[in-house]
Short mmCIF file of C-alpha atoms in Angstrom, two decimals:
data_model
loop_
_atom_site.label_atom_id
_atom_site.label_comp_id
_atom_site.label_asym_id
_atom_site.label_seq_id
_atom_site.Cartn_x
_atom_site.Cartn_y
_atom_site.Cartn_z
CA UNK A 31 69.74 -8.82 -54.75
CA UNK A 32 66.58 -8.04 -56.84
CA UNK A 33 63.83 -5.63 -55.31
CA UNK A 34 60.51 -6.27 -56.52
CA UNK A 35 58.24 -3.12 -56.29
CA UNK A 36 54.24 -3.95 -56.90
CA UNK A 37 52.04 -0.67 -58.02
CA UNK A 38 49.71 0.27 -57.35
CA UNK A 39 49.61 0.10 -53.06
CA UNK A 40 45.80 -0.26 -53.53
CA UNK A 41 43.33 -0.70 -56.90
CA UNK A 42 39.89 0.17 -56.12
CA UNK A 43 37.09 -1.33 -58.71
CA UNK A 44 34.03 -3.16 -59.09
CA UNK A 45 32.71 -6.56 -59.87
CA UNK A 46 32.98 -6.75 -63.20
CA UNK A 47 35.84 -4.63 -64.12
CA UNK A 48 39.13 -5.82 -65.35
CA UNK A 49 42.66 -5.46 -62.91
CA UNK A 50 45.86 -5.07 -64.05
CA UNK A 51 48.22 -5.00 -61.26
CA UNK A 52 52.47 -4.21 -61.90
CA UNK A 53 55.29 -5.74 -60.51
CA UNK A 54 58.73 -4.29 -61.49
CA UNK A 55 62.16 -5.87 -60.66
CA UNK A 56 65.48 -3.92 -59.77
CA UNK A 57 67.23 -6.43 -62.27
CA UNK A 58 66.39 -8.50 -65.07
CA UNK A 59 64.67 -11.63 -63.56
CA UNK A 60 65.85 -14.75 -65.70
CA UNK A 61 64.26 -16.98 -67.14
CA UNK A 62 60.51 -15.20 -66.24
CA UNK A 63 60.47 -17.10 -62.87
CA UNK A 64 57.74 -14.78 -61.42
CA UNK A 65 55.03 -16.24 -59.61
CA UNK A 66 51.65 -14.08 -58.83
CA UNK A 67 49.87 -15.21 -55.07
CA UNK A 68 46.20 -14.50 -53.90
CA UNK A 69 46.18 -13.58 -49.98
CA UNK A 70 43.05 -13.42 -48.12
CA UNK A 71 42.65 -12.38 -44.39
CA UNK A 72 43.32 -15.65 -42.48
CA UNK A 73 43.70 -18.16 -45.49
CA UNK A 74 46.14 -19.15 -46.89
CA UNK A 75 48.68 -17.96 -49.42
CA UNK A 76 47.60 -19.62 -53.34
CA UNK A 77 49.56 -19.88 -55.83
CA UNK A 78 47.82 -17.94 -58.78
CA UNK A 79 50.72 -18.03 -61.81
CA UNK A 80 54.44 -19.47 -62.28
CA UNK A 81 56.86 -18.70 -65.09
CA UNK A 82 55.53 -15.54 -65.11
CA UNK A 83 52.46 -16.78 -67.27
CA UNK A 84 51.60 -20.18 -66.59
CA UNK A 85 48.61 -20.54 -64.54
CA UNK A 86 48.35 -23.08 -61.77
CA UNK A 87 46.27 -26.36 -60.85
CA UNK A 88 42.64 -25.13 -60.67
CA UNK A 89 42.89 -20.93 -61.60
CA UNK A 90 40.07 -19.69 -63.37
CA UNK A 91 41.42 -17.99 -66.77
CA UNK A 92 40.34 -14.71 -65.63
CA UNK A 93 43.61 -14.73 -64.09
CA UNK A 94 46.25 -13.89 -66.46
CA UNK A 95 50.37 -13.34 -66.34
CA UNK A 96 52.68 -11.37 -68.97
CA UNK A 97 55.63 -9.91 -68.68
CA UNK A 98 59.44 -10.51 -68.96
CA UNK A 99 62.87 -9.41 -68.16
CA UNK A 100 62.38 -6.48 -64.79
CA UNK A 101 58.13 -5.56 -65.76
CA UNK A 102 55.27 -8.22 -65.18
CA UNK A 103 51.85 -8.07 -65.06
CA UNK A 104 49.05 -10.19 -63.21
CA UNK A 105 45.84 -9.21 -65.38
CA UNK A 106 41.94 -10.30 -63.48
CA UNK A 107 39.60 -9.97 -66.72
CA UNK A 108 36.73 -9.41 -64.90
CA UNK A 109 36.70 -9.13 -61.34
CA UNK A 110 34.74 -11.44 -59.11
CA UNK A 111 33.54 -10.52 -55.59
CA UNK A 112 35.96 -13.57 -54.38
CA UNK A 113 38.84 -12.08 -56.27
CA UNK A 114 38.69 -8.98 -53.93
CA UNK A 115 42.47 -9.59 -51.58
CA UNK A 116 45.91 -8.93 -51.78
CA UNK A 117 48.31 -9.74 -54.42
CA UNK A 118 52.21 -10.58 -54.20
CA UNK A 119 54.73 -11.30 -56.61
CA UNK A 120 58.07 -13.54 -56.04
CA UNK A 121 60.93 -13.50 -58.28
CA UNK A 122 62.67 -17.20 -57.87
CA UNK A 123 65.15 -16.85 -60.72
CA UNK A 124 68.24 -15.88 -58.44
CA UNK A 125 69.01 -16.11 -54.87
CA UNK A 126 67.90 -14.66 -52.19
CA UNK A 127 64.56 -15.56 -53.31
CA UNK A 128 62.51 -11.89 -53.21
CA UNK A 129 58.66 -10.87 -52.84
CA UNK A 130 57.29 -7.66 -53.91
CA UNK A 131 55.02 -5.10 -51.21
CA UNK A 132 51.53 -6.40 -52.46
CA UNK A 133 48.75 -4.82 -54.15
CA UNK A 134 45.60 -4.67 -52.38
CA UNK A 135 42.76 -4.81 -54.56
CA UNK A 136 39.43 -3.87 -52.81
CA UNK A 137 35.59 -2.86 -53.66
CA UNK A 138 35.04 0.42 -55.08
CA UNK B 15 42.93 -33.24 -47.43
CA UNK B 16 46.29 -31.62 -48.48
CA UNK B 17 46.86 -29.43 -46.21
CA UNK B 18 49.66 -27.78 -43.67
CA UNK B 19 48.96 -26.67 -40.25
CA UNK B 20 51.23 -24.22 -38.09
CA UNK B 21 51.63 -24.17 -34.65
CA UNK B 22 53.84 -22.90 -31.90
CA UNK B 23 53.56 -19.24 -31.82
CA UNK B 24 53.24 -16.79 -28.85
CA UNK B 25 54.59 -13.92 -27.16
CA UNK B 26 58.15 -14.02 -26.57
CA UNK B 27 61.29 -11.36 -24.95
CA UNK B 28 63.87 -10.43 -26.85
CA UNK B 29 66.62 -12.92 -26.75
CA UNK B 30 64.38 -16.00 -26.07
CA UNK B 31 63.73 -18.90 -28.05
CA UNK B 32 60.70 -20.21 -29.65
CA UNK B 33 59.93 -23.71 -31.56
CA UNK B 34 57.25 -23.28 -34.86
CA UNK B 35 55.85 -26.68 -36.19
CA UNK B 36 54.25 -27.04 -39.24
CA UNK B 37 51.93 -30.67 -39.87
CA UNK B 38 51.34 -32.06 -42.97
CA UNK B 39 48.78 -34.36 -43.87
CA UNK B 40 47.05 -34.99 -47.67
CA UNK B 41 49.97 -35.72 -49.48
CA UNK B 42 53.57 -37.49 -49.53
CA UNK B 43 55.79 -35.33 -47.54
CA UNK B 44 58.85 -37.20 -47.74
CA UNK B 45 58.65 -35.62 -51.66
CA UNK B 46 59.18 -32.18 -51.00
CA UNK B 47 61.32 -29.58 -50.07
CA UNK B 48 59.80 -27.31 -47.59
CA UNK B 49 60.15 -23.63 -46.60
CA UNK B 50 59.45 -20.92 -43.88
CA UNK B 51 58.09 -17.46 -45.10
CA UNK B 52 56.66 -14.69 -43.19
CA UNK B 53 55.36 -11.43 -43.36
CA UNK B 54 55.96 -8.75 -40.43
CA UNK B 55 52.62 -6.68 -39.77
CA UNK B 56 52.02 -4.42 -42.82
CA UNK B 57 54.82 -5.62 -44.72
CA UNK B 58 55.22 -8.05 -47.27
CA UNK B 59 56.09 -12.01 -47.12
CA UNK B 60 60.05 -12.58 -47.01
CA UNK B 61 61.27 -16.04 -47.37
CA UNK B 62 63.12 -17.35 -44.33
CA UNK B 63 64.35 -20.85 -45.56
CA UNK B 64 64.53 -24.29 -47.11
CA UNK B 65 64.66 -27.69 -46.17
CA UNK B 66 65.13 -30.46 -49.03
CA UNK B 67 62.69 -33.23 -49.35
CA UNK B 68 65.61 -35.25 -47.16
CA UNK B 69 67.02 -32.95 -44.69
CA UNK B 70 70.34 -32.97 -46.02
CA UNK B 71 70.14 -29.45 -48.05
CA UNK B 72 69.08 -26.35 -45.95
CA UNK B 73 69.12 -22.61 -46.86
CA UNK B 74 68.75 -19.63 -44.58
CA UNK B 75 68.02 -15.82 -45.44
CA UNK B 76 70.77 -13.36 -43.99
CA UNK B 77 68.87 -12.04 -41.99
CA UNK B 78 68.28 -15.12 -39.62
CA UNK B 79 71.47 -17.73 -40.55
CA UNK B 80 72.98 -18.40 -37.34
CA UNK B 81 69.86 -17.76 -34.97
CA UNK B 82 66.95 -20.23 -37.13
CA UNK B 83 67.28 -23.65 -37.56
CA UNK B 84 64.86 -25.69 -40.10
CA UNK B 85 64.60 -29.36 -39.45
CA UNK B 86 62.08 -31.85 -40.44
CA UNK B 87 60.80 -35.31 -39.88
CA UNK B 88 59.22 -37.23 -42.61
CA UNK B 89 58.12 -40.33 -39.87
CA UNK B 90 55.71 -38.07 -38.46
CA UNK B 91 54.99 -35.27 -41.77
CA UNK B 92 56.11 -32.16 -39.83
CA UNK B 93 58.48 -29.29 -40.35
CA UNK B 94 59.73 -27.56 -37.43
CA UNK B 95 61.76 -23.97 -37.58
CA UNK B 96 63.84 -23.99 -33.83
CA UNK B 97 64.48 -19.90 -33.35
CA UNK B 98 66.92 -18.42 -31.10
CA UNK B 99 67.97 -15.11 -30.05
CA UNK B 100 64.68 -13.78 -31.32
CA UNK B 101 64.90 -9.90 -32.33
CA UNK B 102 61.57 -7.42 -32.22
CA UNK B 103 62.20 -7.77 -35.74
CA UNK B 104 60.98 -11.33 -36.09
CA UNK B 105 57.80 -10.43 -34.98
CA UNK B 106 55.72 -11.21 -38.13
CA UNK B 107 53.02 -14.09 -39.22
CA UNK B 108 54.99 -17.40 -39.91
CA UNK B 109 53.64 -19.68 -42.82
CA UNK B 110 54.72 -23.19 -43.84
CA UNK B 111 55.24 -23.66 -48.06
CA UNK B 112 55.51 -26.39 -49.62
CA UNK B 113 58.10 -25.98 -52.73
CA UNK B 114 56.28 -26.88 -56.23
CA UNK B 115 58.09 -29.35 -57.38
CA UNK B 116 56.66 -32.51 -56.70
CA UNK B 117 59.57 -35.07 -57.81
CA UNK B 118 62.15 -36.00 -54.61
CA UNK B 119 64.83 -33.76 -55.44
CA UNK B 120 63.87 -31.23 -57.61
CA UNK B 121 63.33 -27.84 -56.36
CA UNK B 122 61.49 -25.29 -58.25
CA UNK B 123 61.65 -22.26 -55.80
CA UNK B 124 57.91 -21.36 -55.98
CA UNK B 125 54.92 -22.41 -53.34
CA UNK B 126 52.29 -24.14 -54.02
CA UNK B 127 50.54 -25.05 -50.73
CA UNK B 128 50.72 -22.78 -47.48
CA UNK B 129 49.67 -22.53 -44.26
CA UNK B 130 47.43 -20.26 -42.32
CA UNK B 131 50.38 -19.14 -40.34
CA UNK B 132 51.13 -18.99 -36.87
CA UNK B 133 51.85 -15.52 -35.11
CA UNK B 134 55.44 -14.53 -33.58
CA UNK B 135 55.24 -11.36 -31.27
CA UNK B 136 58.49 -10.72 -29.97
CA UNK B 137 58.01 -8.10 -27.01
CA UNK B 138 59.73 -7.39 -23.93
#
């Protein structure tokens, strides 16, 4: 069963400046099926990346995915003040499915 | 609009049973396969389980298979999750998420539409 650990807990910036939030898996995650979701207070989840670098329907390209094998990386160039929420990453490459803590990016 | 709608949360006893439904509307449900997720109160979101676009493929999480049932039905574009012998470790935020892959019969793993959720509070 893979463990997905997110760091940091919490990433305090401003507008402007560029996140780079980590996700690291127990085991090797095949085929880089990572996906990267945006959570809000009372929204809903949305899907930000897939394949561990594709973006989905309607992302701005600020958001950006990298990574491979157990280390990934969801990458804001420059922050928005609508970009300020939690993060999550999901491995879906072997079963059970798995989602990391979350990173919790707020206003410095 | 594509969206999904939860309903059927509450405050519960241990032991008790509770029924979640989850509405569709925006988009062909009879498509998709379908899943429960939910996140306990300062933790993060844990998959529960899966329903294929047809009802005939369903997948549970260890930690509920033999107390949660998913069902669906695709005449009226709802998901329902029928739980039993609830623990005070269910108590968590349940969302509806619809599975990527937008071909009847494929399954891609990943979510992308959700919910709002629908709050489980299992308390004696």
């Amino acid at each position: 069963e893979i463990v997905l650990t997110q760091s940091p807990g919490t990433l305090s910036l401003s507008p402007g400046e560029r996140a780079a939030l980590s996700c690291r898996a127990s085991q090797r995650v095949s085929g880089t099926y990572l996906a990267w979701y945006q959570q809000k207070p009372g929204q809903a989840p949305r899907l930000l990346i897939h394949g561990a670098s594709s973006r989905a329907a309607g992302i701005p390209d600020r958001f950006s995915g990298s990574g491979s094998g157990t280390d990934f990386t969801l990458t804001i160039s420059r922050l928005e003040p609508e970009d300020f929420a939690v993060y999550s990453c999901q491995q879906y490459g072997s079963s059970p499915l798995a989602f990391g803590g979350g990173t919790k990016v707020e206003i410095k | 609009q594509v969206q999904l709608i939860e309903s059927g949360g509450g405050v519960v006893q241990p032991g008790r049973s509770l029924r979640l439904s989850c509405a569709a509307s925006g988009f062909t449900f009879s498509n998709y396969g379908l899943n429960w997720v939910r996140q306990a109160p300062g933790k993060g979101l844990e998959w529960v389980t899966f329903i294929s676009y047809d009802g005939t493929d369903k997948y549970y999480a260890n930690s509920v298979k033999g107390r949660f049932t998913i069902s669906r039905d695709n005449s009226q574009n709802t998901l329902y999750l029928q739980m039993n012998s609830l623990r005070i470790e269910d108590t968590a935020v349940y969302y509806c998420a619809r599975d990527a892959a937008f071909t009847a019969g494929a399954v891609y793993w990943y979510f992308d539409l959700w919910g709002r959720g629908t709050l489980v509070t299992v308390s004696s």
